[in-house]
XYZ file of C-alpha atoms in Angstrom:
666
model
C -16.956 -59.418 -40.894
C -19.457 -59.056 -38.107
C -22.940 -58.067 -39.121
C -25.878 -57.313 -36.887
C -29.008 -58.787 -38.357
C -32.303 -56.973 -37.823
C -33.438 -57.107 -34.244
C -30.128 -58.432 -32.832
C -30.094 -56.340 -29.679
C -29.983 -52.957 -31.428
C -31.299 -50.403 -28.958
C -32.960 -47.149 -29.920
C -31.378 -45.146 -27.112
C -27.877 -43.731 -26.976
C -25.703 -44.447 -23.942
C -25.138 -41.718 -21.380
C -21.470 -41.905 -22.407
C -22.428 -39.932 -25.488
C -23.447 -36.829 -23.526
C -20.075 -35.169 -24.092
C -20.739 -35.198 -27.831
C -24.418 -34.264 -27.840
C -24.620 -31.598 -25.162
C -22.732 -28.948 -27.119
C -24.387 -29.413 -30.510
C -26.310 -26.782 -32.382
C -28.848 -29.410 -33.408
C -30.897 -32.028 -31.577
C -29.314 -35.436 -31.055
C -30.273 -38.520 -33.004
C -31.727 -39.890 -29.758
C -34.340 -37.144 -29.693
C -35.167 -37.738 -33.341
C -35.545 -41.507 -32.996
C -37.747 -41.148 -29.923
C -39.941 -38.368 -31.327
C -43.398 -39.126 -32.695
C -42.877 -37.037 -35.819
C -39.912 -39.155 -36.783
C -42.141 -42.061 -37.789
C -43.579 -40.085 -40.692
C -40.395 -39.839 -42.720
C -41.266 -43.019 -44.641
C -43.473 -41.094 -47.021
C -41.745 -37.742 -47.115
C -38.091 -37.100 -46.398
C -38.672 -33.371 -46.041
C -40.526 -34.087 -42.795
C -37.149 -34.761 -41.189
C -36.376 -31.066 -41.487
C -39.756 -30.197 -39.999
C -39.227 -32.545 -37.065
C -35.831 -31.012 -36.325
C -37.240 -27.496 -36.337
C -40.115 -28.553 -34.087
C -37.593 -29.919 -31.581
C -36.110 -26.477 -31.132
C -33.454 -25.295 -33.560
C -31.288 -22.464 -32.189
C -31.762 -19.130 -33.970
C -28.882 -19.557 -36.396
C -29.169 -19.671 -40.171
C -28.448 -23.036 -41.749
C -29.594 -25.303 -44.554
C -32.611 -27.488 -44.005
C -31.918 -31.165 -43.653
C -32.071 -33.071 -46.899
C -33.004 -30.497 -49.542
C -35.558 -32.217 -51.713
C -34.117 -34.283 -54.552
C -35.946 -35.372 -57.660
C -33.485 -37.936 -59.022
C -31.165 -40.582 -57.606
C -27.612 -39.248 -57.545
C -24.305 -39.947 -55.811
C -24.301 -39.150 -52.096
C -23.084 -35.683 -51.190
C -20.559 -35.282 -48.300
C -23.253 -33.851 -46.038
C -25.406 -36.974 -46.507
C -22.618 -39.279 -45.337
C -21.983 -39.615 -41.601
C -18.843 -40.992 -39.945
C -19.009 -42.905 -36.676
C -16.655 -44.125 -33.958
C -16.870 -47.020 -31.504
C -14.656 -48.110 -28.618
C -13.667 -51.717 -28.204
C -16.393 -53.498 -26.280
C -19.132 -51.014 -27.174
C -22.168 -52.294 -29.050
C -23.223 -49.056 -30.677
C -21.566 -46.680 -33.103
C -21.519 -43.024 -32.042
C -21.887 -40.383 -34.787
C -19.308 -37.638 -35.154
C -20.792 -34.155 -35.086
C -21.425 -32.583 -38.481
C -18.244 -30.483 -38.451
C -16.049 -33.519 -37.782
C -17.877 -35.805 -40.200
C -17.640 -33.373 -43.103
C -13.885 -32.908 -42.687
C -13.319 -36.661 -42.444
C -15.455 -37.278 -45.529
C -13.657 -34.593 -47.542
C -10.271 -36.050 -46.578
C -11.542 -39.509 -47.528
C -12.675 -38.314 -50.969
C -9.427 -36.452 -51.666
C -7.395 -39.541 -50.862
C -9.707 -41.724 -52.928
C -9.270 -39.406 -55.900
C -5.594 -38.432 -55.658
C -3.996 -41.212 -53.663
C -0.817 -40.787 -51.597
C 1.792 -42.577 -53.709
C 3.951 -39.456 -54.258
C 4.015 -38.397 -50.594
C 6.526 -39.333 -47.908
C 5.454 -41.333 -44.875
C 5.600 -38.220 -42.661
C 3.559 -36.177 -45.143
C 0.965 -38.933 -45.284
C 0.795 -39.039 -41.477
C 0.337 -35.260 -41.255
C -2.272 -35.324 -44.016
C -4.278 -38.108 -42.470
C -4.691 -36.751 -38.931
C -7.822 -34.687 -38.350
C -8.619 -33.081 -34.992
C -12.084 -34.209 -33.825
C -14.348 -34.558 -30.785
C -13.785 -31.101 -29.405
C -10.068 -31.149 -30.194
C -9.233 -34.050 -27.877
C -8.883 -36.804 -30.493
C -7.293 -37.315 -33.907
C -8.637 -39.413 -36.747
C -6.403 -41.434 -39.067
C -8.597 -41.946 -42.135
C -6.636 -44.713 -43.956
C -6.193 -46.723 -40.754
C -9.800 -46.098 -39.702
C -8.789 -45.214 -36.137
C -9.548 -42.414 -33.688
C -7.040 -41.903 -30.873
C -6.597 -39.331 -28.084
C -4.114 -36.516 -28.626
C -2.985 -35.827 -25.080
C -3.009 -39.263 -23.434
C -2.577 -42.913 -24.359
C -5.133 -45.679 -24.804
C -8.830 -45.019 -25.392
C -8.630 -45.853 -29.104
C -11.715 -46.241 -31.239
C -12.542 -47.624 -34.662
C -14.204 -45.322 -37.182
C -16.624 -46.214 -39.963
C -18.169 -44.444 -42.912
C -21.945 -44.589 -42.837
C -23.942 -44.447 -46.077
C -26.804 -46.900 -45.462
C -28.639 -47.006 -42.141
C -31.198 -49.000 -40.182
C -34.180 -46.699 -40.003
C -35.301 -47.670 -36.499
C -31.949 -46.802 -34.849
C -29.973 -44.939 -37.520
C -27.024 -47.182 -36.851
C -24.868 -47.676 -39.976
C -24.768 -50.822 -42.060
C -21.238 -52.259 -41.934
C -18.988 -50.413 -44.369
C -18.058 -53.496 -46.400
C -21.672 -54.365 -47.042
C -22.728 -50.732 -47.489
C -20.165 -50.153 -50.256
C -21.441 -53.129 -52.244
C -25.052 -52.097 -51.633
C -24.288 -48.570 -52.866
C -22.612 -49.869 -56.023
C -25.534 -52.153 -56.904
C -28.071 -49.451 -56.041
C -26.482 -46.817 -58.285
C -26.112 -49.353 -61.068
C -29.863 -49.865 -61.035
C -31.404 -46.566 -59.936
C -28.933 -43.813 -60.907
C -30.902 -41.083 -62.697
C -34.306 -42.513 -61.750
C -36.924 -40.297 -60.189
C -37.160 -40.779 -56.419
C -40.957 -40.678 -56.552
C -41.075 -43.251 -59.364
C -43.537 -46.060 -58.606
C -43.769 -49.373 -60.479
C -47.291 -49.841 -61.846
C -48.721 -53.370 -61.766
C -52.200 -54.870 -62.249
C -51.539 -57.666 -59.783
C -52.724 -57.425 -56.232
C -50.588 -58.437 -53.272
C -46.965 -57.612 -52.445
C -45.154 -54.948 -54.432
C -42.863 -56.254 -57.165
C -39.160 -56.571 -56.297
C -37.050 -54.379 -58.601
C -33.622 -55.205 -57.146
C -32.430 -58.048 -54.981
C -28.963 -58.324 -53.403
C -27.962 -61.438 -51.442
C -25.261 -61.867 -48.813
C -24.376 -64.855 -46.675
C -26.891 -64.345 -43.869
C -29.279 -61.731 -45.242
C -30.637 -60.220 -48.421
C -32.106 -56.886 -49.537
C -35.139 -56.204 -51.693
C -36.096 -52.914 -53.387
C -39.699 -52.156 -54.290
C -38.742 -48.675 -55.509
C -35.777 -46.322 -55.363
C -36.660 -45.387 -51.755
C -38.308 -48.577 -50.496
C -35.702 -51.109 -49.401
C -35.901 -53.814 -46.751
C -33.367 -56.192 -45.238
C -34.360 -59.778 -44.458
C -32.436 -62.317 -42.430
C -31.531 -65.410 -44.440
C -30.560 -67.801 -41.680
C -32.128 -71.262 -41.521
C -34.365 -70.302 -38.594
C -35.576 -67.155 -40.402
C -36.388 -69.100 -43.561
C -38.370 -71.601 -41.503
C -40.377 -68.882 -39.812
C -41.160 -67.242 -43.142
C -42.291 -70.556 -44.602
C -44.684 -71.086 -41.719
C -45.861 -67.483 -42.008
C -46.600 -67.874 -45.718
C -48.794 -70.898 -45.056
C -50.904 -69.038 -42.537
C -51.043 -65.856 -44.614
C -48.597 -63.702 -42.664
C -46.601 -61.300 -44.865
C -42.849 -61.333 -44.351
C -41.344 -58.322 -42.588
C -37.864 -56.914 -42.670
C -35.813 -53.992 -41.408
C -36.274 -50.867 -43.467
C -33.039 -49.168 -44.600
C -32.381 -45.553 -45.489
C -29.759 -44.159 -47.825
C -27.991 -41.155 -46.298
C -28.025 -40.083 -42.662
C -31.125 -38.629 -41.007
C -29.360 -35.330 -40.220
C -27.410 -33.346 -42.751
C -23.814 -32.605 -41.733
C -23.105 -28.879 -41.669
C -19.935 -26.998 -40.771
C -21.569 -24.886 -38.077
C -22.491 -28.034 -36.143
C -19.327 -27.648 -34.067
C -18.306 -26.859 -30.479
C -17.235 -23.400 -29.416
C -13.509 -22.652 -29.489
C -11.728 -23.473 -26.237
C -11.294 -20.371 -24.081
C -10.193 -22.003 -20.824
C -7.756 -24.922 -20.581
C -7.811 -26.938 -17.360
C -5.041 -29.365 -16.418
C -6.069 -32.218 -14.106
C -3.164 -33.354 -11.892
C -3.193 -36.611 -9.942
C -1.874 -37.312 -6.455
C -0.523 -40.521 -4.948
C -1.224 -43.987 -6.303
C -0.694 -43.436 -10.028
C 2.158 -45.958 -10.096
C -0.221 -48.538 -8.660
C -2.834 -47.882 -11.360
C -1.283 -46.396 -14.495
C -3.811 -44.417 -16.489
C -6.051 -43.818 -13.482
C -5.953 -40.032 -13.885
C -7.131 -40.431 -17.482
C -10.255 -42.218 -16.300
C -10.726 -39.698 -13.478
C -10.510 -36.810 -15.937
C -13.036 -38.500 -18.228
C -15.356 -39.002 -15.236
C -15.078 -35.342 -14.287
C -15.654 -34.240 -17.882
C -18.779 -36.424 -18.105
C -20.184 -34.878 -14.901
C -19.411 -31.395 -16.171
C -21.197 -32.109 -19.435
C -24.159 -33.504 -17.513
C -24.357 -30.377 -15.350
C -24.080 -28.126 -18.410
C -26.757 -30.026 -20.277
C -29.167 -29.992 -17.337
C -28.514 -26.640 -15.701
C -26.962 -24.432 -18.399
C -28.112 -25.646 -21.844
C -26.600 -23.756 -24.794
C -24.423 -21.720 -22.412
C -21.224 -22.240 -24.418
C -22.764 -21.022 -27.670
C -24.524 -18.079 -26.043
C -21.371 -16.622 -24.478
C -18.852 -18.197 -26.877
C -16.863 -19.813 -24.057
C -15.731 -23.397 -23.487
C -13.453 -25.049 -20.957
C -11.592 -28.271 -21.764
C -9.885 -30.662 -19.345
C -6.619 -32.536 -19.967
C -5.201 -35.246 -17.653
C -1.598 -34.779 -16.482
C 0.279 -37.972 -15.620
C 3.588 -37.091 -13.919
C 4.368 -40.248 -11.907
C 4.584 -43.120 -14.389
C 7.870 -42.062 -16.008
C 9.758 -41.538 -12.730
C 12.341 -44.065 -11.527
C 13.288 -42.381 -8.222
C 15.134 -45.031 -6.161
C 14.657 -47.720 -8.788
C 13.731 -50.948 -7.015
C 15.607 -50.300 -3.759
C 12.487 -49.918 -1.614
C 10.916 -52.934 -3.304
C 13.973 -55.055 -2.441
C 13.613 -54.021 1.209
C 9.928 -54.992 1.402
C 9.282 -58.101 3.581
C 7.349 -60.995 2.081
C 4.749 -61.138 4.855
C 1.542 -59.332 3.760
C 3.319 -58.555 0.517
C 0.238 -57.326 -1.339
C -0.576 -54.577 1.163
C 3.070 -53.542 1.410
C 3.397 -53.259 -2.374
C 0.210 -51.159 -2.494
C 1.612 -48.812 0.141
C 4.949 -48.605 -1.708
C 3.102 -47.595 -4.889
C 0.909 -44.991 -3.195
C 1.799 -43.546 0.211
C 5.524 -43.795 -0.540
C 5.113 -40.889 -2.979
C 4.685 -38.557 0.017
C 8.000 -39.718 1.495
C 9.714 -39.339 -1.866
C 8.486 -35.773 -2.168
C 9.670 -34.785 1.296
C 13.100 -36.251 0.565
C 15.712 -33.710 -0.629
C 17.047 -36.379 -3.015
C 13.849 -36.856 -5.041
C 11.785 -33.682 -4.622
C 13.311 -31.855 -7.585
C 12.925 -34.916 -9.820
C 9.201 -35.005 -9.035
C 8.631 -31.264 -9.525
C 10.564 -31.291 -12.821
C 8.487 -34.211 -14.037
C 5.242 -32.313 -13.439
C 6.673 -29.078 -14.879
C 7.825 -30.824 -18.048
C 4.527 -32.639 -18.530
C 2.472 -29.457 -18.056
C 4.645 -27.565 -20.544
C 4.620 -30.439 -23.025
C 0.843 -30.661 -22.997
C 0.490 -26.881 -23.226
C 2.783 -26.754 -26.276
C 0.825 -29.561 -27.938
C -2.435 -27.783 -27.232
C -1.294 -24.390 -28.548
C 0.152 -26.013 -31.670
C -3.264 -27.500 -32.463
C -5.230 -24.425 -31.326
C -3.207 -21.425 -32.555
C -6.058 -19.030 -31.694
C -5.838 -19.781 -27.945
C -3.028 -17.470 -26.824
C -3.825 -14.509 -29.154
C -7.435 -14.583 -27.923
C -6.371 -14.430 -24.271
C -7.073 -18.045 -23.370
C -6.896 -18.849 -19.657
C -5.315 -21.825 -17.895
C -6.395 -23.358 -14.588
C -5.334 -26.455 -12.656
C -7.456 -29.027 -10.819
C -5.134 -30.977 -8.524
C -5.785 -33.876 -6.165
C -4.061 -34.917 -2.960
C -0.250 -34.682 -3.180
C -0.641 -33.165 -6.649
C -1.942 -30.004 -4.939
C 1.298 -29.635 -2.967
C 3.541 -30.190 -5.987
C 1.512 -27.785 -8.156
C 1.543 -25.172 -5.395
C 5.322 -25.426 -5.028
C 5.808 -25.019 -8.784
C 3.586 -21.967 -9.277
C 4.824 -20.216 -6.107
C 8.470 -21.161 -6.625
C 8.779 -22.422 -3.051
C 12.449 -22.682 -2.097
C 13.367 -25.576 0.221
C 16.776 -24.011 0.855
C 15.366 -21.853 3.668
C 13.745 -24.917 5.178
C 17.014 -26.843 5.186
C 18.858 -23.801 6.592
C 16.498 -23.738 9.550
C 17.353 -27.363 10.217
C 21.103 -26.677 10.072
C 20.700 -23.671 12.387
C 18.853 -25.898 14.854
C 21.706 -28.416 14.756
C 24.241 -25.623 15.415
C 22.277 -24.409 18.432
C 22.068 -27.941 19.804
C 25.833 -28.272 19.473
C 26.256 -24.924 21.215
C 24.302 -26.150 24.218
C 26.500 -29.219 24.459
C 29.675 -27.121 24.117
C 28.849 -25.171 27.238
C 31.453 -22.511 27.966
C 34.069 -23.793 25.526
C 35.117 -20.653 23.656
C 36.926 -22.609 20.942
C 33.874 -24.695 20.048
C 31.557 -21.660 20.193
C 33.885 -19.764 17.878
C 33.819 -22.596 15.344
C 30.017 -22.753 15.593
C 29.781 -19.002 14.942
C 31.869 -19.432 11.802
C 29.694 -22.337 10.695
C 26.501 -20.345 11.219
C 27.919 -17.418 9.256
C 28.881 -19.692 6.347
C 25.453 -21.300 6.342
C 23.794 -17.866 6.256
C 26.030 -16.726 3.390
C 25.388 -19.907 1.419
C 21.636 -19.624 2.023
C 21.600 -15.992 0.847
C 23.590 -16.846 -2.285
C 21.387 -19.800 -3.246
C 18.206 -17.882 -2.423
C 19.269 -14.981 -4.656
C 20.045 -17.356 -7.509
C 16.694 -19.114 -7.060
C 14.777 -15.823 -6.924
C 16.483 -14.490 -10.065
C 15.719 -17.656 -11.994
C 12.113 -17.742 -10.830
C 11.490 -14.038 -11.492
C 13.158 -13.994 -14.917
C 11.636 -17.189 -16.250
C 8.730 -19.056 -14.671
C 9.091 -22.835 -14.906
C 5.663 -22.931 -16.573
C 4.888 -21.474 -19.992
C 1.542 -20.095 -18.829
C -0.047 -18.172 -15.970
C -2.409 -20.058 -13.674
C -5.823 -18.448 -13.368
C -7.323 -20.792 -10.741
C -5.939 -23.610 -8.624
C -8.633 -26.046 -7.449
C -7.291 -28.299 -4.680
C -9.348 -31.472 -4.079
C -8.725 -33.491 -0.912
C -5.524 -31.540 -0.345
C -2.936 -31.972 2.457
C -1.375 -28.629 1.455
C -2.352 -26.993 4.750
C -0.408 -29.410 6.894
C 2.602 -29.287 4.541
C 2.709 -25.506 4.866
C 2.297 -25.658 8.635
C 5.216 -28.094 8.937
C 7.293 -25.716 6.805
C 6.718 -23.015 9.382
C 4.017 -20.954 7.683
C 1.992 -19.058 10.273
C -0.947 -16.602 10.165
C 0.041 -12.996 9.516
C -3.181 -11.449 10.820
C -3.668 -9.258 7.730
C -6.383 -11.156 5.896
C -4.418 -11.067 2.638
C -3.035 -14.168 0.951
C 0.328 -12.805 -0.172
C 2.317 -14.917 2.276
C 0.351 -18.003 1.195
C 0.106 -17.537 -2.571
C 1.121 -14.309 -4.379
C -1.429 -12.879 -6.802
C 1.130 -13.008 -9.574
C 1.378 -16.768 -9.153
C -2.346 -17.565 -9.165
C -5.470 -15.432 -9.285
C -7.687 -17.666 -7.117
C -7.113 -20.651 -4.853
C -9.944 -23.021 -3.899
C -9.549 -25.695 -1.232
C -12.356 -28.231 -1.708
C -12.744 -31.276 0.505
C -15.132 -33.816 1.971
C -15.540 -33.480 5.762
C -14.658 -37.166 6.227
C -11.555 -37.108 3.995
C -8.634 -38.049 6.306
C -6.048 -36.556 3.918
C -7.626 -33.106 3.533
C -6.773 -30.049 5.667
C -8.004 -26.459 5.786
C -6.055 -23.386 4.627
C -7.897 -20.361 6.023
C -6.501 -20.626 9.609
C -3.025 -20.201 8.085
C -4.111 -16.692 7.051
C -6.224 -15.658 10.034
C -5.994 -17.912 13.067
C -9.527 -17.278 14.295
C -10.874 -18.852 11.074
C -10.383 -22.185 12.785
C -13.661 -21.274 14.509
C -15.367 -20.399 11.217
C -17.132 -23.019 9.147
C -15.974 -23.572 5.581
C -18.545 -22.612 2.975
C -20.806 -25.491 2.001
C -20.895 -26.372 -1.700
C -24.357 -26.173 -3.261
C -26.124 -29.178 -4.646
C -25.724 -28.875 -8.402
C -29.469 -29.147 -9.087
C -30.733 -26.952 -6.249
C -32.686 -23.855 -7.203
C -31.958 -20.252 -6.178
C -28.346 -20.837 -5.217
C -26.726 -17.967 -3.346
C -23.513 -16.910 -5.143
C -20.488 -18.024 -3.139
C -19.236 -14.437 -2.970
C -22.426 -13.460 -1.119
C -22.637 -16.402 1.290
C -22.398 -15.418 4.956
C -19.799 -16.983 7.231
C -20.896 -18.797 10.393
C -19.007 -20.034 13.425
C -18.887 -23.570 14.745
C -21.344 -24.010 17.611
C -18.556 -25.265 19.887
C -16.858 -21.873 19.659
C -19.866 -19.584 19.680
C -22.564 -21.515 21.418
C -24.672 -21.070 18.295
C -24.314 -20.775 14.552
C -25.038 -17.074 14.282
C -23.587 -15.013 11.472
C -20.057 -13.719 12.016
C -19.702 -10.036 11.319
C -16.413 -9.856 9.436
C -16.831 -6.177 8.591
C -16.501 -4.875 12.146
C -13.245 -3.062 12.872
C -12.053 -4.327 16.257
C -8.557 -3.408 17.376
C -7.986 -6.233 19.812
C -8.907 -9.862 20.166
C -10.702 -9.421 23.497
C -14.011 -8.994 21.683
C -13.492 -12.331 19.971
C -12.546 -14.038 23.224
C -15.491 -12.539 25.049
C -17.908 -13.454 22.286
C -16.724 -17.033 22.028
C -17.160 -17.476 25.771
C -20.423 -15.553 26.045
C -22.701 -18.050 27.680
C -24.962 -17.936 30.689
C -23.806 -19.324 33.973
C -25.939 -22.422 33.568
C -24.114 -23.266 30.335
C -26.891 -22.355 27.904
C -25.695 -20.514 24.792
C -26.096 -16.786 24.418
C -26.826 -15.820 20.839
C -25.024 -12.879 19.273
C -22.742 -11.866 16.451
C -19.017 -12.343 16.801
C -16.917 -9.317 15.938
C -13.686 -10.313 14.216
C -10.578 -8.249 13.715
C -10.200 -8.973 9.946
C -11.994 -9.674 6.215
C -10.428 -12.538 4.478
C -9.540 -11.315 1.010
C -11.714 -14.175 -0.254
C -12.834 -17.536 1.107
C -10.628 -20.525 0.359
C -12.177 -23.490 2.165
C -15.227 -25.185 0.627
C -16.793 -28.330 2.012
C -19.083 -30.925 0.502
C -22.278 -31.709 2.334
C -21.925 -34.437 4.950
C -24.529 -37.178 4.766
C -24.185 -37.671 8.523
C -24.534 -40.821 10.599
C -21.871 -42.919 12.303
C -21.865 -45.774 9.791
C -21.861 -43.528 6.734
C -19.083 -41.486 8.344
C -16.787 -44.492 8.575
C -17.593 -45.503 5.018
C -16.981 -41.952 3.805
C -13.605 -41.937 5.538
C -12.541 -44.810 3.297
C -14.140 -43.643 0.047
C -14.217 -39.841 0.219
C -10.623 -39.183 -0.837
C -11.136 -40.754 -4.263
C -14.774 -39.705 -4.808
C -14.214 -36.132 -5.998
C -14.038 -37.018 -9.703
C -17.592 -38.334 -9.940
C -19.251 -35.729 -7.736
C -21.666 -33.525 -9.687
C -21.690 -30.851 -6.978
C -17.939 -30.392 -7.416
C -18.363 -30.409 -11.192
C -20.895 -27.582 -10.899
C -18.645 -25.715 -8.440
C -15.676 -25.842 -10.821
C -17.829 -24.957 -13.836
C -19.351 -21.886 -12.186
C -15.927 -20.608 -11.137
C -14.391 -21.153 -14.551
C -17.371 -19.179 -15.904
C -18.318 -16.807 -13.029
C -21.345 -15.405 -14.846
C -23.030 -18.793 -14.360
C -23.360 -18.070 -10.631
C -25.699 -15.216 -11.496
C -27.822 -17.427 -13.719
């Protein structure tokens, strides 16, 4: 069993990875306690821990003080024990929040007392699993594991902490801690905690209890004074030299029971908004990539919340949670046909393209499109069922569902929620073929008659299939939930729709693009250098090709203007300046737009003035990240921008403030 001796690289700071656990707590993190000046005084008085917590800013909610004062040594209560988890490769154990730790400890004690001999294997499995870490993970107490509920991998070990290193509050390894606890209770159970051994001798305090292990030993001077000393050969040598020169030996002080009492109200707010994160191309090339991307986005969201909106979730009783959706890995599509056709020359690049860009060709193929859409539909519904089963309050309380999609995932998600029917698209192709044949037939009445019959049959078949499709889509949506918001990141949806024949209607409404019944809001977010991303607004009103997309705020900038109140501006190339566009003017013809866009003096200098446009978009769709500028950075951004959305804090803040609109006002 591995054991970290005192001073073996144990750090007093928690990793930034822990922000997702600490940012939503009711109580200060252990990091703040360890680093606070008042924390050093707990040696003499345990009650000062409670004082230090209150001085760090306890929210105005009634709760028990940490460590109610005890007079006698007794068995540890569940709230004094703290459970931890640690991923493979991590050096530090991360504490579960109080709510999670208490439930794990209670399950542990029940199983210790009653056992599971009379239960079936399935009953044991159901009994052992406890939902933790905001509802995203499950703990298996007997197996000492913590695993994700909605995706694979990312497993952690768990450990029961009873004895702790005082300088870091990391737990002593469970195997050692259990033996230490047994020996401690055997000696001190029932003793007064303030009991001091009286001696006439001067010098070091007498040792009441000594426990030895292979590489270290513990010494008690009283019921609350215990120190751990390394017992390696080098440590013994140093102590021998120290004794000769009069240096007193020093060890690591231990504490029994965790520094913060576990309480049931130390828990996150119930989830009120579920967000599915859908990947685009390339998942076959890097299985599990969307899981890491979702974790990156969640970390940035937690960072933004902790810095810009502390305690927001508890104040308004709202919380959004993000689940990765992996739809590509299970698909077979053409099997290995394309791979067998791939030449050997530059094989690595060709294989990479087959595993990424080929997904676009698959989706545009009539043979594989439905297989891809059904895969995403089934995965979304499966995850939603799993979530509702574990959070039965979600639907009755009016929980909302949104989707964050990337790249090709935006197109597939759009087609699912709008019920786009490719039959019309294929009919247009067949009609074009018929007209081409008619031109070649010339004046042949026989051929023209046959072509008329063919066109009529195609129209009848299209109408029949369209009616069937519309009935199925109207009676039962393929998804088991309504989509509140669709956030498209680096999306080629605009060009897909244009190639399908979608054109501006000149009304300013979005009904021909995305019906309100399908999705309440659509956001098209992109980096200006992203070669895959396209705009959407010119598909609604054509003159919006001259209007700049709204620029996304820096997440940490002060006095942000709400996006609903941001003014629209024209590109300088179209206006001669970047003056504000007056979208509220009622102009009946486009001559005013044409005249305004060409209003310049004869010498070519711009003439400033507002442009009067014929229509208000219903709401803005296109949002652009800030461009760092520069030729070199532009080329670099062209390569990196399409995959950089997940770690961008500005996008995290943008999504957060639209999932919780009241944040824009704060």
